[in-house]
mmCIF file of C-alpha atoms and ligand atoms in Angstrom:
data_model
loop_
_atom_site.group_PDB
_atom_site.id
_atom_site.type_symbol
_atom_site.label_atom_id
_atom_site.label_comp_id
_atom_site.label_asym_id
_atom_site.label_seq_id
_atom_site.Cartn_x
_atom_site.Cartn_y
_atom_site.Cartn_z
ATOM 1 C CA MET A 128 -64.630 -53.873 -2.996
ATOM 2 C CA LYS A 129 -63.748 -57.321 -3.097
ATOM 3 C CA PRO A 130 -60.377 -58.052 -1.026
ATOM 4 C CA GLN A 131 -58.412 -59.251 -3.622
ATOM 5 C CA LEU A 132 -59.156 -56.129 -6.139
ATOM 6 C CA GLN A 133 -57.833 -53.758 -3.195
ATOM 7 C CA SER A 134 -55.056 -55.525 -2.527
ATOM 8 C CA PHE A 135 -53.837 -56.112 -6.447
ATOM 9 C CA ILE A 136 -54.322 -52.364 -6.708
ATOM 10 C CA ASN A 137 -51.947 -51.612 -3.593
ATOM 11 C CA PHE A 138 -49.177 -54.383 -5.640
ATOM 12 C CA LEU A 139 -49.856 -52.098 -8.594
ATOM 13 C CA SER A 140 -49.297 -48.964 -6.747
ATOM 14 C CA HIS A 141 -46.064 -50.335 -5.514
ATOM 15 C CA SER A 142 -44.676 -51.541 -8.649
ATOM 16 C CA PRO A 143 -43.612 -49.007 -10.625
ATOM 17 C CA THR A 144 -41.281 -50.878 -12.453
ATOM 18 C CA PRO A 145 -40.313 -54.677 -12.735
ATOM 19 C CA PHE A 146 -37.400 -54.539 -9.488
ATOM 20 C CA GLN A 147 -40.282 -53.214 -7.423
ATOM 21 C CA ALA A 148 -43.072 -55.677 -8.590
ATOM 22 C CA LEU A 149 -40.130 -58.358 -8.027
ATOM 23 C CA SER A 150 -39.497 -57.260 -4.399
ATOM 24 C CA ASN A 151 -43.316 -56.971 -3.764
ATOM 25 C CA ILE A 152 -43.921 -60.749 -5.174
ATOM 26 C CA THR A 153 -41.111 -61.849 -3.393
ATOM 27 C CA GLU A 154 -42.255 -60.614 0.158
ATOM 28 C CA ARG A 155 -45.900 -62.227 -0.624
ATOM 29 C CA LEU A 156 -44.437 -65.747 -1.639
ATOM 30 C CA SER A 157 -41.859 -65.719 1.527
ATOM 31 C CA GLN A 158 -45.180 -64.803 3.653
ATOM 32 C CA ALA A 159 -46.655 -67.809 2.201
ATOM 33 C CA GLN A 160 -43.555 -70.271 3.364
ATOM 34 C CA PHE A 161 -42.407 -70.286 -0.184
ATOM 35 C CA THR A 162 -38.560 -70.825 0.414
ATOM 36 C CA ALA A 163 -35.934 -68.455 -1.902
ATOM 37 C CA LEU A 164 -33.409 -70.153 -3.998
ATOM 38 C CA GLU A 165 -30.161 -69.322 -5.607
ATOM 39 C CA GLU A 166 -29.183 -70.293 -9.151
ATOM 40 C CA ALA A 167 -25.803 -70.336 -7.870
ATOM 41 C CA GLU A 168 -26.171 -73.109 -5.250
ATOM 42 C CA PRO A 169 -27.372 -76.646 -4.913
ATOM 43 C CA TRP A 170 -30.839 -77.257 -4.770
ATOM 44 C CA ASP A 171 -32.439 -79.882 -2.665
ATOM 45 C CA LEU A 172 -36.045 -80.110 -3.778
ATOM 46 C CA LYS A 173 -38.920 -81.792 -1.931
ATOM 47 C CA LYS A 174 -42.022 -82.989 -3.025
ATOM 48 C CA GLY A 175 -45.003 -80.800 -1.687
ATOM 49 C CA GLY A 176 -42.188 -77.983 -1.247
ATOM 50 C CA LYS A 177 -42.751 -74.145 -2.083
ATOM 51 C CA TYR A 178 -39.971 -72.257 -3.885
ATOM 52 C CA PHE A 179 -38.863 -69.911 -6.085
ATOM 53 C CA VAL A 180 -35.948 -68.156 -7.588
ATOM 54 C CA THR A 181 -35.209 -65.231 -9.270
ATOM 55 C CA ARG A 182 -32.457 -63.511 -12.316
ATOM 56 C CA GLY A 183 -31.533 -60.227 -13.337
ATOM 57 C CA GLY A 184 -33.883 -58.652 -10.625
ATOM 58 C CA GLY A 185 -36.860 -58.643 -12.988
ATOM 59 C CA SER A 186 -37.602 -62.201 -13.815
ATOM 60 C CA ILE A 187 -38.827 -64.969 -11.355
ATOM 61 C CA ILE A 188 -39.940 -68.582 -11.140
ATOM 62 C CA ALA A 189 -41.854 -69.714 -8.171
ATOM 63 C CA TRP A 190 -43.281 -73.457 -7.909
ATOM 64 C CA VAL A 191 -44.886 -76.171 -5.683
ATOM 65 C CA GLN A 192 -42.993 -79.359 -6.270
ATOM 66 C CA GLY A 193 -45.770 -81.896 -7.007
ATOM 67 C CA GLU A 194 -46.002 -85.321 -6.677
ATOM 68 C CA GLU A 195 -47.108 -86.136 -10.382
ATOM 69 C CA LYS A 196 -44.903 -85.429 -13.629
ATOM 70 C CA LYS A 197 -46.481 -83.219 -15.644
ATOM 71 C CA LEU A 198 -46.179 -79.548 -15.342
ATOM 72 C CA ARG A 199 -49.032 -76.862 -14.672
ATOM 73 C CA LEU A 200 -47.379 -73.494 -16.010
ATOM 74 C CA VAL A 201 -48.691 -69.473 -15.776
ATOM 75 C CA GLY A 202 -46.643 -66.935 -17.448
ATOM 76 C CA ALA A 203 -46.967 -63.136 -17.783
ATOM 77 C CA HIS A 204 -44.552 -60.505 -18.038
ATOM 78 C CA THR A 205 -43.204 -57.888 -15.247
ATOM 79 C CA ASP A 206 -42.437 -55.226 -17.522
ATOM 80 C CA SER A 207 -44.503 -52.432 -19.478
ATOM 81 C CA PRO A 208 -44.086 -49.905 -22.204
ATOM 82 C CA GLY A 209 -42.429 -46.250 -20.512
ATOM 83 C CA LEU A 210 -39.521 -44.172 -20.195
ATOM 84 C CA LYS A 211 -36.027 -45.082 -19.504
ATOM 85 C CA LEU A 212 -33.420 -42.684 -18.346
ATOM 86 C CA LYS A 213 -30.314 -42.676 -20.554
ATOM 87 C CA PRO A 214 -27.004 -42.803 -18.514
ATOM 88 C CA HIS A 215 -25.903 -39.075 -19.312
ATOM 89 C CA PRO A 216 -30.181 -37.973 -19.308
ATOM 90 C CA ASP A 217 -29.029 -33.833 -19.106
ATOM 91 C CA GLN A 218 -30.715 -31.661 -21.095
ATOM 92 C CA ASN A 219 -29.711 -27.732 -19.621
ATOM 93 C CA LYS A 220 -32.007 -25.511 -21.985
ATOM 94 C CA GLU A 221 -33.796 -22.621 -21.378
ATOM 95 C CA GLY A 222 -34.093 -22.354 -18.036
ATOM 96 C CA LEU A 223 -35.312 -26.133 -17.136
ATOM 97 C CA HIS A 224 -33.223 -29.148 -16.331
ATOM 98 C CA GLY A 225 -34.953 -31.503 -18.890
ATOM 99 C CA LEU A 226 -33.898 -35.769 -18.638
ATOM 100 C CA ARG A 227 -33.622 -37.559 -21.662
ATOM 101 C CA VAL A 228 -34.787 -40.936 -21.711
ATOM 102 C CA GLU A 229 -35.085 -43.814 -24.182
ATOM 103 C CA ILE A 230 -38.931 -45.169 -25.016
ATOM 104 C CA TYR A 231 -39.014 -48.861 -23.723
ATOM 105 C CA GLY A 232 -41.232 -51.179 -25.818
ATOM 106 C CA SER A 233 -44.165 -49.457 -27.351
ATOM 107 C CA PRO A 234 -45.610 -46.635 -25.435
ATOM 108 C CA LEU A 235 -48.670 -44.733 -26.572
ATOM 109 C CA LEU A 236 -46.572 -41.271 -26.360
ATOM 110 C CA TYR A 237 -49.352 -38.729 -26.469
ATOM 111 C CA THR A 238 -50.723 -40.493 -23.039
ATOM 112 C CA TRP A 239 -47.320 -39.344 -21.387
ATOM 113 C CA PHE A 240 -48.141 -35.451 -21.464
ATOM 114 C CA ASP A 241 -49.320 -33.299 -19.193
ATOM 115 C CA ARG A 242 -49.162 -35.719 -16.068
ATOM 116 C CA GLU A 243 -47.053 -35.634 -12.894
ATOM 117 C CA LEU A 244 -44.401 -38.067 -13.752
ATOM 118 C CA SER A 245 -42.644 -40.068 -10.984
ATOM 119 C CA LEU A 246 -39.311 -42.176 -10.938
ATOM 120 C CA ALA A 247 -38.666 -45.339 -9.913
ATOM 121 C CA GLY A 248 -35.632 -48.330 -10.643
ATOM 122 C CA ARG A 249 -32.459 -48.901 -9.117
ATOM 123 C CA VAL A 250 -29.211 -47.487 -8.823
ATOM 124 C CA ASP A 251 -25.364 -49.164 -8.934
ATOM 125 C CA PHE A 252 -22.673 -46.891 -6.984
ATOM 126 C CA LEU A 253 -19.299 -47.561 -5.450
ATOM 127 C CA THR A 254 -18.937 -47.661 -1.867
ATOM 128 C CA PRO A 255 -15.569 -48.267 0.086
ATOM 129 C CA GLN A 256 -17.112 -52.295 -0.159
ATOM 130 C CA GLY A 257 -16.878 -52.305 -3.634
ATOM 131 C CA HIS A 258 -19.982 -52.231 -6.122
ATOM 132 C CA GLU A 259 -23.485 -51.884 -4.476
ATOM 133 C CA GLN A 260 -27.249 -51.838 -6.080
ATOM 134 C CA LEU A 261 -30.248 -49.979 -4.224
ATOM 135 C CA GLN A 262 -33.756 -49.971 -5.293
ATOM 136 C CA LEU A 263 -35.669 -46.147 -5.783
ATOM 137 C CA ASP A 264 -39.095 -45.442 -5.725
ATOM 138 C CA PHE A 265 -39.450 -41.585 -5.331
ATOM 139 C CA ALA A 266 -43.213 -41.930 -5.422
ATOM 140 C CA GLN A 267 -43.709 -38.176 -5.411
ATOM 141 C CA PRO A 268 -44.767 -35.998 -8.608
ATOM 142 C CA LEU A 269 -41.176 -35.336 -9.722
ATOM 143 C CA ALA A 270 -41.256 -34.050 -13.663
ATOM 144 C CA MET A 271 -43.532 -34.080 -16.749
ATOM 145 C CA ILE A 272 -44.145 -33.348 -20.127
ATOM 146 C CA PRO A 273 -46.213 -30.320 -21.026
ATOM 147 C CA SER A 274 -47.226 -29.999 -24.083
ATOM 148 C CA LEU A 275 -47.490 -27.681 -26.794
ATOM 149 C CA ALA A 276 -50.298 -24.847 -26.721
ATOM 150 C CA ILE A 277 -52.843 -25.331 -29.472
ATOM 151 C CA HIS A 278 -52.071 -21.459 -30.252
ATOM 152 C CA LEU A 279 -48.464 -22.373 -31.153
ATOM 153 C CA ASN A 280 -49.558 -25.841 -33.286
ATOM 154 C CA ARG A 281 -53.192 -25.509 -35.151
ATOM 155 C CA GLU A 282 -52.366 -28.648 -36.299
ATOM 156 C CA ALA A 283 -52.733 -30.718 -33.333
ATOM 157 C CA ASN A 284 -56.056 -31.881 -33.527
ATOM 158 C CA GLN A 285 -55.587 -32.826 -37.269
ATOM 159 C CA GLY A 286 -52.373 -35.654 -36.180
ATOM 160 C CA TRP A 287 -49.504 -34.924 -34.320
ATOM 161 C CA ALA A 288 -46.675 -37.435 -35.136
ATOM 162 C CA ILE A 289 -44.425 -37.033 -31.851
ATOM 163 C CA GLN A 290 -40.634 -36.418 -32.381
ATOM 164 C CA ALA A 291 -39.172 -39.229 -29.471
ATOM 165 C CA GLN A 292 -35.860 -37.426 -29.114
ATOM 166 C CA ASN A 293 -36.804 -33.820 -29.041
ATOM 167 C CA GLU A 294 -40.433 -34.274 -27.677
ATOM 168 C CA MET A 295 -40.309 -36.868 -24.934
ATOM 169 C CA VAL A 296 -37.991 -35.219 -22.802
ATOM 170 C CA PRO A 297 -39.665 -34.529 -18.603
ATOM 171 C CA LEU A 298 -38.629 -31.627 -17.252
ATOM 172 C CA PHE A 299 -37.520 -31.847 -13.835
ATOM 173 C CA GLN A 300 -35.871 -28.617 -12.434
ATOM 174 C CA GLY A 301 -36.272 -25.214 -13.081
ATOM 175 C CA LEU A 302 -33.195 -23.199 -12.874
ATOM 176 C CA LYS A 303 -32.153 -19.699 -12.330
ATOM 177 C CA ALA A 304 -30.365 -17.582 -14.805
ATOM 178 C CA GLY A 305 -26.812 -19.336 -15.869
ATOM 179 C CA GLU A 306 -27.445 -21.884 -13.439
ATOM 180 C CA THR A 307 -26.810 -25.922 -15.146
ATOM 181 C CA SER A 308 -27.930 -29.251 -12.793
ATOM 182 C CA ASP A 309 -26.706 -32.627 -13.091
ATOM 183 C CA PHE A 310 -29.050 -35.454 -12.329
ATOM 184 C CA ARG A 311 -25.844 -37.809 -11.428
ATOM 185 C CA ALA A 312 -25.086 -35.689 -8.390
ATOM 186 C CA PHE A 313 -29.024 -35.390 -7.530
ATOM 187 C CA ILE A 314 -28.844 -39.280 -7.531
ATOM 188 C CA LEU A 315 -25.797 -39.693 -5.618
ATOM 189 C CA LYS A 316 -27.422 -37.500 -2.770
ATOM 190 C CA GLU A 317 -30.647 -39.649 -2.915
ATOM 191 C CA VAL A 318 -28.474 -43.146 -2.157
ATOM 192 C CA GLN A 319 -26.550 -41.145 0.542
ATOM 193 C CA LYS A 320 -29.745 -40.730 2.617
ATOM 194 C CA THR A 321 -29.541 -44.843 2.199
ATOM 195 C CA VAL A 322 -26.122 -45.512 2.019
ATOM 196 C CA PRO A 323 -24.085 -42.754 3.501
ATOM 197 C CA SER A 324 -20.333 -44.081 1.997
ATOM 198 C CA ALA A 325 -21.782 -44.133 -1.439
ATOM 199 C CA SER A 326 -19.181 -41.996 -3.124
ATOM 200 C CA GLU A 327 -20.007 -42.350 -7.599
ATOM 201 C CA ILE A 328 -22.681 -43.496 -9.450
ATOM 202 C CA PHE A 329 -21.535 -46.137 -11.747
ATOM 203 C CA ASP A 330 -25.137 -46.948 -13.946
ATOM 204 C CA PHE A 331 -29.056 -46.910 -13.398
ATOM 205 C CA ASP A 332 -32.032 -48.783 -14.175
ATOM 206 C CA LEU A 333 -34.344 -45.756 -13.821
ATOM 207 C CA PHE A 334 -37.782 -45.393 -15.414
ATOM 208 C CA PHE A 335 -40.696 -42.680 -15.298
ATOM 209 C CA TYR A 336 -44.157 -43.384 -14.396
ATOM 210 C CA PRO A 337 -47.336 -41.595 -14.149
ATOM 211 C CA PHE A 338 -47.635 -40.576 -10.438
ATOM 212 C CA GLN A 339 -51.487 -40.727 -10.517
ATOM 213 C CA ALA A 340 -52.896 -43.894 -8.038
ATOM 214 C CA PRO A 341 -55.110 -46.148 -10.165
ATOM 215 C CA GLY A 342 -58.666 -45.706 -9.704
ATOM 216 C CA PHE A 343 -61.865 -46.481 -11.088
ATOM 217 C CA ALA A 344 -64.569 -44.501 -13.137
ATOM 218 C CA GLY A 345 -68.055 -45.773 -14.386
ATOM 219 C CA LEU A 346 -71.509 -45.136 -12.576
ATOM 220 C CA ASN A 347 -70.970 -48.608 -10.906
ATOM 221 C CA GLN A 348 -67.071 -48.740 -10.763
ATOM 222 C CA GLU A 349 -67.226 -51.433 -13.616
ATOM 223 C CA PHE A 350 -63.995 -49.603 -15.199
ATOM 224 C CA LEU A 351 -60.399 -49.806 -13.342
ATOM 225 C CA LEU A 352 -57.807 -47.128 -14.460
ATOM 226 C CA GLY A 353 -54.159 -47.488 -14.027
ATOM 227 C CA TYR A 354 -50.453 -47.622 -15.901
ATOM 228 C CA ARG A 355 -48.764 -51.300 -16.027
ATOM 229 C CA LEU A 356 -52.421 -53.164 -15.871
ATOM 230 C CA ASP A 357 -50.979 -55.002 -18.656
ATOM 231 C CA ASN A 358 -49.158 -57.239 -17.431
ATOM 232 C CA LEU A 359 -49.551 -56.674 -13.549
ATOM 233 C CA LEU A 360 -52.872 -57.779 -13.712
ATOM 234 C CA SER A 361 -51.646 -61.224 -15.037
ATOM 235 C CA CYS A 362 -48.879 -61.065 -12.354
ATOM 236 C CA TYR A 363 -50.840 -60.897 -9.863
ATOM 237 C CA ALA A 364 -53.692 -63.340 -10.873
ATOM 238 C CA GLY A 365 -50.675 -65.955 -11.016
ATOM 239 C CA LEU A 366 -49.472 -65.015 -7.744
ATOM 240 C CA GLN A 367 -52.713 -65.297 -5.776
ATOM 241 C CA ALA A 368 -53.589 -68.754 -7.947
ATOM 242 C CA LEU A 369 -50.259 -70.333 -6.820
ATOM 243 C CA VAL A 370 -50.202 -69.108 -3.306
ATOM 244 C CA GLU A 371 -54.048 -70.148 -2.605
ATOM 245 C CA SER A 372 -54.090 -73.206 -4.341
ATOM 246 C CA LYS A 373 -52.967 -76.802 -3.104
ATOM 247 C CA PRO A 374 -51.963 -78.680 -5.942
ATOM 248 C CA LYS A 375 -50.868 -82.255 -6.930
ATOM 249 C CA ALA A 376 -49.119 -81.758 -9.949
ATOM 250 C CA THR A 377 -45.933 -79.643 -9.903
ATOM 251 C CA SER A 378 -47.291 -76.256 -10.641
ATOM 252 C CA ILE A 379 -44.734 -73.043 -11.736
ATOM 253 C CA LEU A 380 -45.260 -69.089 -12.026
ATOM 254 C CA VAL A 381 -43.063 -67.946 -14.729
ATOM 255 C CA LEU A 382 -42.783 -63.741 -14.921
ATOM 256 C CA ASN A 383 -40.598 -62.386 -17.524
ATOM 257 C CA ASP A 384 -38.890 -59.356 -17.924
ATOM 258 C CA HIS A 385 -38.268 -57.736 -21.342
ATOM 259 C CA GLU A 386 -41.848 -58.933 -22.884
ATOM 260 C CA GLU A 387 -42.245 -55.543 -23.939
ATOM 261 C CA VAL A 388 -39.045 -55.488 -26.232
ATOM 262 C CA GLY A 389 -38.628 -58.825 -27.839
ATOM 263 C CA SER A 390 -38.039 -61.139 -24.752
ATOM 264 C CA ASN A 391 -34.204 -61.694 -26.085
ATOM 265 C CA SER A 392 -32.270 -61.459 -22.970
ATOM 266 C CA TYR A 393 -30.895 -63.423 -20.397
ATOM 267 C CA THR A 394 -33.743 -62.676 -17.787
ATOM 268 C CA GLY A 395 -36.580 -62.452 -20.673
ATOM 269 C CA ALA A 396 -38.808 -65.067 -21.966
ATOM 270 C CA GLY A 397 -36.411 -65.944 -25.050
ATOM 271 C CA GLY A 398 -33.477 -66.704 -22.722
ATOM 272 C CA LEU A 399 -32.790 -70.109 -21.237
ATOM 273 C CA PHE A 400 -34.250 -69.265 -17.552
ATOM 274 C CA LEU A 401 -37.152 -71.286 -17.682
ATOM 275 C CA LYS A 402 -35.543 -74.449 -19.468
ATOM 276 C CA GLN A 403 -32.356 -74.331 -16.798
ATOM 277 C CA VAL A 404 -34.998 -74.415 -13.661
ATOM 278 C CA LEU A 405 -37.473 -76.710 -15.296
ATOM 279 C CA GLU A 406 -34.168 -79.214 -15.879
ATOM 280 C CA ARG A 407 -33.669 -78.758 -12.387
ATOM 281 C CA ILE A 408 -37.235 -79.147 -10.706
ATOM 282 C CA THR A 409 -37.653 -81.560 -13.278
ATOM 283 C CA GLY A 410 -34.544 -83.918 -12.602
ATOM 284 C CA GLY A 411 -32.635 -82.881 -15.607
ATOM 285 C CA SER A 412 -33.490 -82.783 -19.536
ATOM 286 C CA GLU A 413 -34.536 -86.509 -20.184
ATOM 287 C CA ALA A 414 -37.165 -86.000 -17.059
ATOM 288 C CA LEU A 415 -38.091 -82.893 -18.708
ATOM 289 C CA THR A 416 -38.828 -84.596 -22.026
ATOM 290 C CA GLN A 417 -40.703 -87.005 -20.512
ATOM 291 C CA ALA A 418 -42.918 -84.291 -18.398
ATOM 292 C CA LEU A 419 -43.756 -82.621 -21.337
ATOM 293 C CA PRO A 420 -46.292 -84.088 -23.298
ATOM 294 C CA GLY A 421 -49.882 -83.811 -20.954
ATOM 295 C CA SER A 422 -48.123 -80.462 -19.612
ATOM 296 C CA LEU A 423 -49.458 -76.962 -20.022
ATOM 297 C CA LEU A 424 -48.790 -73.203 -19.820
ATOM 298 C CA ILE A 425 -51.491 -70.684 -19.847
ATOM 299 C CA SER A 426 -49.703 -67.648 -20.794
ATOM 300 C CA CYS A 427 -51.327 -64.581 -19.400
ATOM 301 C CA ASP A 428 -51.135 -61.196 -21.175
ATOM 302 C CA ASN A 429 -53.900 -58.707 -21.722
ATOM 303 C CA ALA A 430 -56.431 -58.953 -24.796
ATOM 304 C CA HIS A 431 -57.990 -55.753 -26.586
ATOM 305 C CA ALA A 432 -61.218 -54.858 -25.420
ATOM 306 C CA VAL A 433 -63.601 -54.060 -28.188
ATOM 307 C CA HIS A 434 -63.452 -50.275 -28.611
ATOM 308 C CA PRO A 435 -67.263 -49.169 -28.825
ATOM 309 C CA ASN A 436 -65.729 -46.023 -30.901
ATOM 310 C CA TYR A 437 -63.440 -47.992 -33.153
ATOM 311 C CA ALA A 438 -65.531 -51.628 -33.167
ATOM 312 C CA ASP A 439 -64.602 -51.832 -36.835
ATOM 313 C CA LYS A 440 -60.578 -52.706 -35.285
ATOM 314 C CA HIS A 441 -62.010 -55.808 -34.395
ATOM 315 C CA ASP A 442 -63.406 -58.997 -36.494
ATOM 316 C CA PRO A 443 -67.026 -58.670 -35.883
ATOM 317 C CA ASN A 444 -67.541 -62.363 -33.934
ATOM 318 C CA HIS A 445 -64.525 -62.018 -31.955
ATOM 319 C CA GLY A 446 -64.566 -58.541 -29.787
ATOM 320 C CA PRO A 447 -64.144 -59.504 -26.151
ATOM 321 C CA LYS A 448 -65.919 -57.034 -23.934
ATOM 322 C CA LEU A 449 -64.983 -55.871 -20.237
ATOM 323 C CA ASN A 450 -66.221 -57.560 -17.361
ATOM 324 C CA GLN A 451 -67.108 -60.990 -19.402
ATOM 325 C CA GLY A 452 -64.344 -62.972 -18.488
ATOM 326 C CA PRO A 453 -60.754 -63.872 -19.390
ATOM 327 C CA VAL A 454 -60.143 -64.179 -23.288
ATOM 328 C CA ILE A 455 -58.458 -66.793 -24.995
ATOM 329 C CA LYS A 456 -56.533 -65.408 -28.186
ATOM 330 C CA SER A 457 -55.826 -67.770 -30.798
ATOM 331 C CA ASN A 458 -53.697 -66.527 -34.607
ATOM 332 C CA ALA A 459 -53.258 -69.061 -37.114
ATOM 333 C CA ASN A 460 -49.965 -67.769 -38.324
ATOM 334 C CA GLN A 461 -48.607 -68.397 -34.363
ATOM 335 C CA ARG A 462 -48.640 -65.224 -33.160
ATOM 336 C CA TYR A 463 -50.300 -66.739 -30.706
ATOM 337 C CA ALA A 464 -49.799 -70.106 -29.402
ATOM 338 C CA THR A 465 -53.212 -71.365 -28.663
ATOM 339 C CA HIS A 466 -54.044 -74.610 -30.723
ATOM 340 C CA ALA A 467 -57.721 -76.248 -30.591
ATOM 341 C CA GLY A 468 -56.626 -79.069 -28.011
ATOM 342 C CA SER A 469 -55.053 -75.946 -25.536
ATOM 343 C CA ALA A 470 -58.048 -74.179 -26.110
ATOM 344 C CA ALA A 471 -60.334 -76.803 -25.283
ATOM 345 C CA GLN A 472 -58.464 -77.540 -22.069
ATOM 346 C CA VAL A 473 -59.030 -74.123 -20.557
ATOM 347 C CA ALA A 474 -62.727 -73.868 -22.277
ATOM 348 C CA TYR A 475 -63.101 -77.181 -19.960
ATOM 349 C CA MET A 476 -61.784 -75.819 -17.047
ATOM 350 C CA ALA A 477 -63.553 -72.658 -17.501
ATOM 351 C CA LYS A 478 -66.886 -74.495 -17.411
ATOM 352 C CA GLN A 479 -66.185 -76.519 -14.463
ATOM 353 C CA ALA A 480 -65.149 -73.229 -12.539
ATOM 354 C CA GLN A 481 -67.441 -71.262 -13.383
ATOM 355 C CA VAL A 482 -65.626 -68.480 -15.359
ATOM 356 C CA PRO A 483 -67.037 -67.170 -18.264
ATOM 357 C CA LEU A 484 -64.652 -67.267 -21.407
ATOM 358 C CA GLN A 485 -64.396 -64.845 -24.399
ATOM 359 C CA ARG A 486 -62.261 -65.605 -27.553
ATOM 360 C CA PHE A 487 -59.814 -62.654 -29.884
ATOM 361 C CA VAL A 488 -58.847 -63.308 -33.235
ATOM 362 C CA ILE A 489 -57.671 -60.201 -35.515
ATOM 363 C CA ARG A 490 -59.173 -59.368 -38.719
ATOM 364 C CA SER A 491 -58.509 -61.034 -41.366
ATOM 365 C CA ASP A 492 -56.667 -58.186 -43.390
ATOM 366 C CA GLN A 493 -54.531 -56.895 -39.754
ATOM 367 C CA SER A 494 -51.496 -58.842 -38.322
ATOM 368 C CA CYS A 495 -51.612 -58.866 -34.919
ATOM 369 C CA GLY A 496 -49.506 -58.490 -31.774
ATOM 370 C CA SER A 497 -47.125 -61.615 -30.010
ATOM 371 C CA THR A 498 -46.461 -62.143 -26.258
ATOM 372 C CA LEU A 499 -44.599 -64.637 -24.337
ATOM 373 C CA GLY A 500 -46.664 -67.756 -25.341
ATOM 374 C CA PRO A 501 -45.347 -68.491 -28.553
ATOM 375 C CA ILE A 502 -41.747 -67.919 -27.547
ATOM 376 C CA THR A 503 -42.248 -69.945 -24.486
ATOM 377 C CA SER A 504 -44.044 -72.471 -26.204
ATOM 378 C CA THR A 505 -41.437 -73.084 -28.764
ATOM 379 C CA LEU A 506 -37.908 -73.057 -26.784
ATOM 380 C CA ILE A 507 -39.399 -75.683 -24.049
ATOM 381 C CA GLY A 508 -41.765 -77.577 -26.566
ATOM 382 C CA LEU A 509 -44.930 -76.898 -24.380
ATOM 383 C CA SER A 510 -48.463 -76.907 -25.337
ATOM 384 C CA THR A 511 -49.999 -73.432 -24.831
ATOM 385 C CA VAL A 512 -53.161 -71.309 -24.703
ATOM 386 C CA ASP A 513 -52.558 -67.316 -24.814
ATOM 387 C CA LEU A 514 -55.584 -66.023 -22.756
ATOM 388 C CA GLY A 515 -55.832 -62.731 -21.016
ATOM 389 C CA VAL A 516 -58.326 -60.379 -19.785
ATOM 390 C CA ALA A 517 -60.132 -57.623 -22.115
ATOM 391 C CA SER A 518 -58.550 -54.425 -21.549
ATOM 392 C CA LEU A 519 -58.958 -51.012 -23.407
ATOM 393 C CA ALA A 520 -56.087 -48.545 -23.964
ATOM 394 C CA MET A 521 -53.019 -50.739 -24.196
ATOM 395 C CA HIS A 522 -49.818 -49.471 -23.909
ATOM 396 C CA SER A 523 -51.202 -45.736 -22.652
ATOM 397 C CA SER A 524 -49.725 -44.538 -19.477
ATOM 398 C CA ARG A 525 -53.376 -45.013 -17.889
ATOM 399 C CA GLU A 526 -54.854 -48.364 -19.279
ATOM 400 C CA THR A 527 -58.394 -49.495 -18.567
ATOM 401 C CA VAL A 528 -59.962 -53.045 -17.700
ATOM 402 C CA GLY A 529 -63.088 -54.004 -16.109
ATOM 403 C CA SER A 530 -63.149 -54.247 -12.329
ATOM 404 C CA GLU A 531 -64.726 -57.642 -12.402
ATOM 405 C CA ASP A 532 -62.020 -59.526 -14.597
ATOM 406 C CA LEU A 533 -59.381 -59.657 -11.906
ATOM 407 C CA HIS A 534 -61.598 -62.225 -9.833
ATOM 408 C CA HIS A 535 -62.498 -64.263 -13.001
ATOM 409 C CA LEU A 536 -58.560 -64.902 -14.250
ATOM 410 C CA ILE A 537 -57.723 -65.765 -10.809
ATOM 411 C CA ARG A 538 -60.806 -68.462 -10.336
ATOM 412 C CA LEU A 539 -59.756 -69.825 -13.400
ATOM 413 C CA LEU A 540 -56.367 -69.769 -12.948
ATOM 414 C CA THR A 541 -56.782 -71.443 -9.163
ATOM 415 C CA TYR A 542 -58.730 -74.314 -10.645
ATOM 416 C CA PHE A 543 -55.954 -74.900 -13.367
ATOM 417 C CA TYR A 544 -53.555 -75.618 -10.528
ATOM 418 C CA ASN A 545 -55.803 -77.533 -8.230
ATOM 419 C CA LEU A 546 -56.513 -79.848 -11.168
ATOM 420 C CA LYS A 547 -56.723 -83.347 -9.649
ATOM 421 C CA ASN A 548 -55.459 -84.949 -12.856
HETATM 422 CO CO1 CO B 159 -48.347 -57.675 -22.168
#
């Protein structure tokens, strides 16, 4: 296995929520001599300097301060669809302690049944010093959502409409007769293992995640399976490219939280985080406006590979395949921001870098999903191409990509950052 792929699997395994992903990303950037900046402080940026700044624990912008005016950006998102705990999650019922969740984004709900689930995120609590926050990742199987036996649901294989409020309640604990349990007390105890003076839980952003580690399938290990391949694969590829490149132009990696819920938040791509940072990188609003012509954003998010069992879901000429290179996504109705000029720029780079490319356009009788590209492109006024690796089972709790495609994407993005003009 290529060391890059092993390193990505390690990153994926230890990034169950955007918060853990960000910790791993900032650690990697720090190792590569990137300096952490604070939004609240003045910045003294030097040409050739390497910097990063985070917002809200789930979004980050990292860059190399270039000698040229133009900007080269790669974007991706740190969040994935899943199950987020409600503030008061307890359901004590039939001798079992369940935890109520909200559905975050659009997961394929049936893929969450009958799997060992763990729990990760961050917790806010009271200490004698005031309010503190801690990241938690239990990294052990803690809960599961058992499906209903076919004997009690004879129609299960004919179609099963999942009622999220009642059916998506992971079971967390067996109770003795008459016993009830309190999740907040459990979390407080867990926090006290690290911060003994913690005395009260204020709130938490905790998500269930499938405990099973990423793995390979296929006779030649051509399939890579795991949770959050959408879109940690793109995050990792962008990070690797930025760290390994020696750019002349200002080269920027922007990773946003909240893409799966529409990007409208103070940390999301619909907010002002990128614009505000770009103004500081370029020297202000006027300088940014002047830098935009000639600049390009490669917005990376996974694409739908054609599924042989459902091949007619794709346009016959635009069905991407696993392991055949990154996919340029375009849409006449601007659900993707790609235009002929930006597609051509990437096609030229791919040719030079010897990376195969594919195209995706939705069937004419269907509307397609959207992503970060059009949002960022609109807010900043930035020419953009939407691109990503082909994947199957997008938004499953165990998605599939081709095990060769990470390498193709890193190669393309590194070439982009290293462009001489
Ligand atoms: Co995505």
